Amino acid sequence: MSLDQAKNKLEEIESRYDEIEAQINDPAMSGDYQWYMQAAKSKNEIEPVVLKYKTYKRVDRDIPDAEEMLSMSEGIDRETAHEMLDALKAQRDSLDEEIRLLLMPKDPKDDRNVIVEIRAAAGGEEAKLFAGELFRMYSRYAERRRWKTELIDIQETGIGGVQEVTFEIEGKGAYSQLKFEGGVHRVQRVPVTESSGRIQTSTATVAVLPEVEEVEVELDEKEIKEDIYHSSSAGGQNVQKVATAIRLTHIPTGIVVQCQDERSQLQNKIKARNVLRSRLYDLQLQQASDAVAGARKSQVGSGERSEKIRTYNFPDGRVTDHRINKTIFNVPGVMDGDIQAFIDDLIAYDQARKMGESAEEQ
């Protein structure tokens, strides 16, 4: 959609913004706290596109003046006028693209927390070690964003690896940043368990699910089997005397969720139900459309080495995302959570794809 085609919509949004701003600044309206908070929220939601559009209109008005100045100038003044005109046109083009991006429908799940599931796939013990490293990578990424990470369930191996881990990342916009991380991650390196020094290829699967509200997925208690057992994650003096771990089985779908991180049975039950709700929501999306972005089935696949979204090549010191053909030569940094460059380019790639689809529909 071009800005000319969206002009009426933009004018309506701007008019609405000016109306809300006037009401907020009206002392007579400030006494209604609930109304004020809702109005402020509505204003903040449309403010980015309105401010960009106001700037766009100002630049667009300045261009004819710059063209007239250019036609009347000579010598060095003409060069200056030409540079000014070029700068204004470049700014207008940039604002055009930014506004079209802001007008694109926003994924309503983008601001939500996420539930991440990592499973060791092909590669035996090396795959389990890699799964544990991916868990640390996303935990470190969350720390960099000042987000909170909560462990839900983990099945560890004796040599420091992870067969499977489920955890939640709480932070505004977490899903918008992590939703493209779902898929098969491949590692190429010499395993610590390999005495001959041969490079091995192993994989781990990552699924990223948006946290789901209770009203979106209603759980029928008659369809849920609940088992309570002793946690196996703690050891030594921390072994629990009371059974607090929870396993939920959704009978119609066969989905099994377990949580044993918390020492409170109630807290484990709440966490397990949240994960179950998110998995059922994701299953509904799959059934509604195989093309839904972020669907867990399309993210995970079978875990075979050929199904990969990203390769971590330790001997060459590079990490490559195969969807956008982007390579970063800093394996230690990436494994320490420095993955924002991949995330930013994946978001930009997705936006460009959507803009292309939108243009084709016109």
Short mmCIF file of C-alpha atoms in Angstrom, two decimals:
data_model
loop_
_atom_site.label_atom_id
_atom_site.label_comp_id
_atom_site.label_asym_id
_atom_site.label_seq_id
_atom_site.Cartn_x
_atom_site.Cartn_y
_atom_site.Cartn_z
CA MET A 1 0.00 0.00 0.00
CA SER A 2 1.43 3.40 -1.02
CA LEU A 3 1.09 6.43 1.20
CA ASP A 4 -1.21 8.04 -1.36
CA GLN A 5 -3.57 5.06 -1.02
CA ALA A 6 -3.35 5.24 2.77
CA LYS A 7 -3.80 9.03 2.99
CA ASN A 8 -7.43 8.93 4.14
CA LYS A 9 -6.59 6.37 6.82
CA LEU A 10 -3.62 8.44 8.00
CA GLU A 11 -5.71 11.60 8.16
CA GLU A 12 -8.30 9.77 10.27
CA ILE A 13 -5.61 8.49 12.64
CA GLU A 14 -4.08 11.96 12.95
CA SER A 15 -7.48 13.53 13.60
CA ARG A 16 -8.18 10.93 16.29
CA TYR A 17 -4.78 11.57 17.87
CA ASP A 18 -5.34 15.35 17.99
CA GLU A 19 -8.80 14.79 19.49
CA ILE A 20 -7.47 12.52 22.26
CA GLU A 21 -4.59 14.90 23.00
CA ALA A 22 -7.02 17.82 23.35
CA GLN A 23 -9.21 15.82 25.73
CA ILE A 24 -6.24 14.73 27.83
CA ASN A 25 -5.14 18.34 28.17
CA ASP A 26 -8.65 19.41 29.18
CA PRO A 27 -8.70 19.91 33.00
CA ALA A 28 -12.36 18.91 33.06
CA MET A 29 -11.44 15.39 31.92
CA SER A 30 -8.50 14.80 34.26
CA GLY A 31 -10.71 13.74 37.19
CA ASP A 32 -11.74 10.46 35.57
CA TYR A 33 -8.66 8.32 36.24
CA GLN A 34 -9.83 5.21 34.36
CA TRP A 35 -10.80 7.26 31.31
CA TYR A 36 -7.48 9.12 31.46
CA MET A 37 -5.43 5.90 31.53
CA GLN A 38 -7.40 4.41 28.62
CA ALA A 39 -7.07 7.62 26.61
CA ALA A 40 -3.33 7.79 27.30
CA LYS A 41 -2.98 4.18 26.16
CA SER A 42 -4.91 4.88 22.94
CA LYS A 43 -2.78 7.96 22.27
CA ASN A 44 0.47 6.05 22.82
CA GLU A 45 -0.62 3.29 20.45
CA ILE A 46 -1.07 5.61 17.47
CA GLU A 47 1.53 8.24 18.36
CA PRO A 48 4.47 6.69 16.42
CA VAL A 49 2.64 6.68 13.09
CA VAL A 50 1.08 10.13 13.68
CA LEU A 51 4.42 11.78 14.48
CA LYS A 52 6.02 10.19 11.42
CA TYR A 53 3.10 11.30 9.24
CA LYS A 54 3.26 14.89 10.54
CA THR A 55 6.97 14.96 9.70
CA TYR A 56 6.29 13.43 6.29
CA LYS A 57 3.74 16.14 5.45
CA ARG A 58 6.14 18.89 6.53
CA VAL A 59 8.95 17.47 4.39
CA ASP A 60 6.55 16.98 1.47
CA ARG A 61 5.53 20.67 1.72
CA ASP A 62 9.18 21.76 1.83
CA ILE A 63 10.12 19.95 -1.40
CA PRO A 64 8.30 22.36 -3.82
CA ASP A 65 9.95 25.30 -2.06
CA ALA A 66 13.35 23.64 -2.44
CA GLU A 67 12.65 22.96 -6.13
CA GLU A 68 11.73 26.62 -6.65
CA MET A 69 14.88 27.74 -4.84
CA LEU A 70 16.94 25.44 -7.06
CA SER A 71 15.43 26.89 -10.24
CA MET A 72 16.29 30.42 -9.11
CA SER A 73 19.84 29.70 -7.88
CA GLU A 74 23.18 29.89 -9.63
CA GLY A 75 26.73 28.84 -8.89
CA ILE A 76 27.50 27.65 -5.38
CA ASP A 77 23.99 28.54 -4.20
CA ARG A 78 22.61 26.14 -6.81
CA GLU A 79 24.80 23.31 -5.50
CA THR A 80 23.57 24.00 -1.97
CA ALA A 81 19.94 24.09 -3.11
CA HIS A 82 20.44 20.81 -5.02
CA GLU A 83 21.88 19.11 -1.93
CA MET A 84 18.97 20.38 0.17
CA LEU A 85 16.42 19.06 -2.35
CA ASP A 86 18.12 15.64 -2.52
CA ALA A 87 18.18 15.43 1.28
CA LEU A 88 14.47 16.27 1.53
CA LYS A 89 13.53 13.66 -1.08
CA ALA A 90 15.64 11.02 0.66
CA GLN A 91 14.00 11.87 3.98
CA ARG A 92 10.54 11.64 2.42
CA ASP A 93 11.31 8.23 0.91
CA SER A 94 12.61 7.00 4.27
CA LEU A 95 9.52 8.27 6.10
CA ASP A 96 7.30 6.68 3.46
CA GLU A 97 8.78 3.25 4.19
CA GLU A 98 8.68 3.73 7.97
CA ILE A 99 5.03 4.78 7.90
CA ARG A 100 4.02 1.86 5.70
CA LEU A 101 5.69 -0.48 8.18
CA LEU A 102 3.83 1.16 11.07
CA LEU A 103 0.53 0.77 9.21
CA MET A 104 0.99 -2.97 8.78
CA PRO A 105 -1.22 -5.06 11.08
CA LYS A 106 0.63 -5.85 14.29
CA ASP A 107 0.79 -9.38 15.60
CA PRO A 108 -1.37 -9.18 18.75
CA LYS A 109 0.94 -11.70 20.42
CA ASP A 110 4.09 -9.57 20.00
CA ASP A 111 4.01 -8.00 23.47
CA ARG A 112 3.54 -11.29 25.29
CA ASN A 113 5.86 -13.39 27.39
CA VAL A 114 7.12 -16.58 25.78
CA ILE A 115 7.48 -20.22 26.71
CA VAL A 116 10.58 -21.77 25.12
CA GLU A 117 11.10 -25.51 24.71
CA ILE A 118 14.51 -26.90 23.75
CA ARG A 119 15.07 -30.58 23.00
CA ALA A 120 18.18 -32.51 22.06
CA ALA A 121 17.67 -34.14 18.65
CA ALA A 122 20.20 -35.88 16.39
CA GLY A 123 23.68 -36.42 17.78
CA GLY A 124 23.46 -38.32 21.05
CA GLU A 125 25.31 -36.83 24.03
CA GLU A 126 26.71 -33.99 21.93
CA ALA A 127 23.16 -32.91 21.01
CA LYS A 128 22.28 -32.84 24.71
CA LEU A 129 25.30 -30.68 25.50
CA PHE A 130 24.31 -28.31 22.69
CA ALA A 131 20.71 -28.13 23.96
CA GLY A 132 22.08 -27.06 27.34
CA GLU A 133 24.22 -24.37 25.66
CA LEU A 134 21.20 -23.04 23.76
CA PHE A 135 19.33 -22.80 27.05
CA ARG A 136 22.18 -20.72 28.45
CA MET A 137 22.29 -18.60 25.26
CA TYR A 138 18.63 -17.59 25.56
CA SER A 139 18.98 -17.07 29.31
CA ARG A 140 21.91 -14.72 28.71
CA TYR A 141 19.96 -12.94 25.97
CA ALA A 142 17.11 -12.39 28.41
CA GLU A 143 19.59 -10.97 30.94
CA ARG A 144 20.88 -8.54 28.33
CA ARG A 145 17.30 -7.34 27.79
CA ARG A 146 16.69 -7.20 31.56
CA TRP A 147 13.96 -9.83 31.18
CA LYS A 148 13.14 -12.49 33.76
CA THR A 149 13.72 -16.18 33.04
CA GLU A 150 11.83 -18.86 34.98
CA LEU A 151 12.64 -22.53 34.66
CA ILE A 152 9.59 -24.78 34.29
CA ASP A 153 11.06 -28.23 33.69
CA ILE A 154 14.47 -29.68 32.85
CA GLN A 155 15.78 -33.17 32.19
CA GLU A 156 19.54 -33.06 32.66
CA THR A 157 22.18 -35.63 31.74
CA GLY A 158 25.12 -36.71 33.83
CA ILE A 159 27.75 -34.84 31.79
CA GLY A 160 26.13 -31.41 31.91
CA GLY A 161 23.81 -31.77 28.96
CA VAL A 162 20.06 -31.37 28.67
CA GLN A 163 17.64 -33.82 27.07
CA GLU A 164 14.79 -31.35 27.30
CA VAL A 165 14.16 -28.00 28.99
CA THR A 166 11.11 -25.76 29.21
CA PHE A 167 11.32 -22.22 30.52
CA GLU A 168 9.48 -18.92 30.43
CA ILE A 169 10.90 -15.52 29.52
CA GLU A 170 8.95 -12.59 30.91
CA GLY A 171 9.45 -9.21 29.27
CA LYS A 172 7.56 -6.68 27.17
CA GLY A 173 7.90 -7.62 23.52
CA ALA A 174 9.55 -10.97 24.27
CA TYR A 175 7.51 -12.82 21.63
CA SER A 176 8.18 -10.15 18.99
CA GLN A 177 11.93 -10.66 19.49
CA LEU A 178 12.09 -14.43 19.90
CA LYS A 179 9.34 -15.79 17.65
CA PHE A 180 11.77 -16.41 14.76
CA GLU A 181 14.10 -18.50 16.95
CA GLY A 182 11.87 -21.55 16.57
CA GLY A 183 13.32 -24.33 14.44
CA VAL A 184 16.26 -26.72 14.21
CA HIS A 185 19.63 -25.40 15.36
CA ARG A 186 22.70 -27.27 14.13
CA VAL A 187 26.16 -27.41 15.70
CA GLN A 188 29.37 -28.53 14.01
CA ARG A 189 32.40 -29.15 16.21
CA VAL A 190 34.68 -31.78 17.73
CA PRO A 191 32.78 -33.22 20.72
CA VAL A 192 34.53 -33.50 24.06
CA THR A 193 33.51 -37.16 23.98
CA GLU A 194 35.27 -37.74 20.61
CA SER A 195 38.82 -39.04 21.03
CA SER A 196 39.71 -39.07 17.32
CA GLY A 197 39.15 -35.34 16.82
CA ARG A 198 36.51 -35.72 14.11
CA ILE A 199 33.97 -32.94 13.58
CA GLN A 200 30.43 -34.04 14.42
CA THR A 201 27.13 -32.49 13.37
CA SER A 202 24.37 -32.49 15.97
CA THR A 203 21.01 -30.74 16.31
CA ALA A 204 18.60 -29.43 18.89
CA THR A 205 15.06 -28.18 18.34
CA VAL A 206 13.66 -24.93 19.67
CA ALA A 207 9.97 -24.04 19.94
CA VAL A 208 8.81 -20.56 20.95
CA LEU A 209 5.21 -20.27 22.15
CA PRO A 210 3.42 -17.06 23.16
CA GLU A 211 1.94 -17.06 26.64
CA VAL A 212 -1.83 -17.52 26.39
CA GLU A 213 -4.55 -15.98 28.53
CA GLU A 214 -7.12 -18.23 30.21
CA VAL A 215 -9.96 -16.69 28.20
CA GLU A 216 -8.25 -17.69 24.93
CA VAL A 217 -7.98 -21.39 25.74
CA GLU A 218 -10.43 -22.87 28.20
CA LEU A 219 -9.22 -26.05 29.86
CA ASP A 220 -11.81 -28.75 30.53
CA GLU A 221 -10.88 -30.44 33.80
CA LYS A 222 -12.52 -33.67 32.63
CA GLU A 223 -9.97 -33.86 29.80
CA ILE A 224 -6.90 -33.44 32.00
CA LYS A 225 -5.15 -36.25 33.88
CA GLU A 226 -3.01 -34.99 36.76
CA ASP A 227 -0.11 -36.89 38.32
CA ILE A 228 1.87 -35.73 41.37
CA TYR A 229 5.35 -37.08 41.99
CA HIS A 230 8.69 -36.34 43.67
CA SER A 231 10.95 -33.87 41.87
CA SER A 232 14.08 -35.42 40.38
CA SER A 233 15.88 -32.17 39.52
CA ALA A 234 17.31 -31.48 42.98
CA GLY A 235 19.89 -33.68 44.65
CA GLY A 236 21.80 -34.28 47.87
CA GLN A 237 20.37 -32.44 50.83
CA ASN A 238 17.83 -30.71 48.57
CA VAL A 239 15.92 -33.88 47.75
CA GLN A 240 12.31 -33.12 48.57
CA LYS A 241 10.44 -35.16 51.14
CA VAL A 242 7.07 -34.03 49.75
CA ALA A 243 5.78 -34.76 46.24
CA THR A 244 5.43 -31.39 44.51
CA ALA A 245 6.18 -32.09 40.82
CA ILE A 246 3.18 -32.02 38.50
CA ARG A 247 2.51 -33.90 35.26
CA LEU A 248 -0.56 -32.97 33.21
CA THR A 249 -1.82 -35.10 30.33
CA HIS A 250 -4.38 -33.63 27.94
CA ILE A 251 -6.34 -36.75 27.05
CA PRO A 252 -7.87 -35.65 23.68
CA THR A 253 -4.53 -34.56 22.18
CA GLY A 254 -2.05 -36.63 24.18
CA ILE A 255 -0.04 -33.51 25.08
CA VAL A 256 2.01 -34.08 28.25
CA VAL A 257 3.35 -31.21 30.36
CA GLN A 258 5.35 -31.47 33.54
CA CYS A 259 6.77 -28.95 35.97
CA GLN A 260 9.08 -29.70 38.86
CA ASP A 261 11.04 -26.51 39.35
CA GLU A 262 9.08 -24.95 42.18
CA ARG A 263 8.98 -26.37 45.73
CA SER A 264 5.29 -25.52 45.88
CA GLN A 265 2.88 -28.01 44.34
CA LEU A 266 0.45 -25.17 43.60
CA GLN A 267 3.08 -23.11 41.78
CA ASN A 268 4.12 -26.12 39.71
CA LYS A 269 0.49 -26.74 38.83
CA ILE A 270 0.00 -23.11 37.71
CA LYS A 271 3.12 -23.24 35.54
CA ALA A 272 2.17 -26.57 34.01
CA ARG A 273 -1.30 -25.32 33.13
CA ASN A 274 0.17 -22.22 31.49
CA VAL A 275 2.39 -24.39 29.29
CA LEU A 276 -0.49 -26.72 28.44
CA ARG A 277 -2.67 -23.76 27.51
CA SER A 278 0.06 -22.38 25.22
CA ARG A 279 0.59 -25.74 23.52
CA LEU A 280 -3.14 -26.17 22.92
CA TYR A 281 -3.36 -22.63 21.54
CA ASP A 282 -0.48 -23.39 19.19
CA LEU A 283 -2.17 -26.61 18.10
CA GLN A 284 -5.32 -24.65 17.29
CA LEU A 285 -3.28 -22.31 15.10
CA GLN A 286 -1.83 -25.28 13.23
CA GLN A 287 -5.25 -26.72 12.61
CA ALA A 288 -6.60 -23.36 11.46
CA SER A 289 -3.77 -22.79 8.98
CA ASP A 290 -0.53 -24.61 8.20
CA ALA A 291 0.90 -21.25 7.14
CA VAL A 292 0.63 -19.59 10.55
CA ALA A 293 4.04 -18.19 11.48
CA GLY A 294 5.42 -19.61 14.71
CA ALA A 295 3.39 -22.82 14.63
CA ARG A 296 5.29 -25.34 16.72
CA LYS A 297 5.12 -28.14 14.17
CA SER A 298 6.75 -26.01 11.46
CA GLN A 299 9.34 -24.75 13.92
CA VAL A 300 10.52 -28.09 15.20
CA GLY A 301 10.13 -30.56 12.34
CA SER A 302 11.67 -33.96 12.96
CA GLY A 303 15.02 -32.71 14.21
CA GLU A 304 16.97 -34.20 11.31
CA ARG A 305 20.29 -32.57 10.45
CA SER A 306 19.00 -31.35 7.07
CA GLU A 307 16.19 -29.32 8.66
CA LYS A 308 18.08 -26.32 9.95
CA ILE A 309 17.53 -22.61 10.45
CA ARG A 310 20.94 -21.81 11.94
CA THR A 311 24.35 -23.48 12.05
CA TYR A 312 26.93 -22.92 14.79
CA ASN A 313 30.28 -23.91 13.28
CA PHE A 314 32.90 -23.90 16.04
CA PRO A 315 36.04 -24.80 13.98
CA ASP A 316 35.44 -21.88 11.58
CA GLY A 317 34.23 -19.58 14.35
CA ARG A 318 31.01 -18.67 12.54
CA VAL A 319 27.27 -18.77 13.08
CA THR A 320 25.03 -18.67 9.99
CA ASP A 321 21.28 -18.11 9.79
CA HIS A 322 20.21 -19.86 6.61
CA ARG A 323 16.90 -18.00 6.22
CA ILE A 324 18.57 -14.63 5.70
CA ASN A 325 22.06 -15.81 4.69
CA LYS A 326 23.62 -13.87 7.55
CA THR A 327 26.90 -15.00 9.12
CA ILE A 328 28.49 -13.68 12.31
CA PHE A 329 32.10 -14.65 13.03
CA ASN A 330 31.81 -14.67 16.80
CA VAL A 331 30.73 -18.04 18.17
CA PRO A 332 31.61 -17.23 21.82
CA GLY A 333 29.61 -13.97 21.69
CA VAL A 334 26.57 -15.61 20.12
CA MET A 335 26.61 -18.47 22.61
CA ASP A 336 26.77 -15.84 25.36
CA GLY A 337 23.46 -14.39 24.19
CA ASP A 338 24.64 -11.78 21.68
CA ILE A 339 21.99 -12.69 19.07
CA GLN A 340 20.25 -9.32 18.59
CA ALA A 341 21.83 -8.81 15.13
CA PHE A 342 20.18 -12.03 13.91
CA ILE A 343 16.87 -11.06 15.50
CA ASP A 344 16.86 -7.56 14.00
CA ASP A 345 17.58 -8.86 10.48
CA LEU A 346 14.95 -11.59 10.78
CA ILE A 347 12.34 -9.01 11.82
CA ALA A 348 13.36 -6.75 8.90
CA TYR A 349 13.20 -9.72 6.52
CA ASP A 350 9.70 -10.62 7.72
CA GLN A 351 8.53 -7.02 7.40
CA ALA A 352 9.89 -6.78 3.85
CA ARG A 353 8.14 -10.03 2.94
CA LYS A 354 4.83 -8.76 4.32
CA MET A 355 5.21 -5.44 2.52
CA GLY A 356 5.83 -7.33 -0.73
CA GLU A 357 2.72 -9.43 -0.21
CA SER A 358 0.72 -6.30 0.58
CA ALA A 359 1.92 -4.64 -2.64
CA GLU A 360 0.93 -7.70 -4.69
CA GLU A 361 -2.60 -7.54 -3.28
CA GLN A 362 -3.10 -3.95 -4.47
#
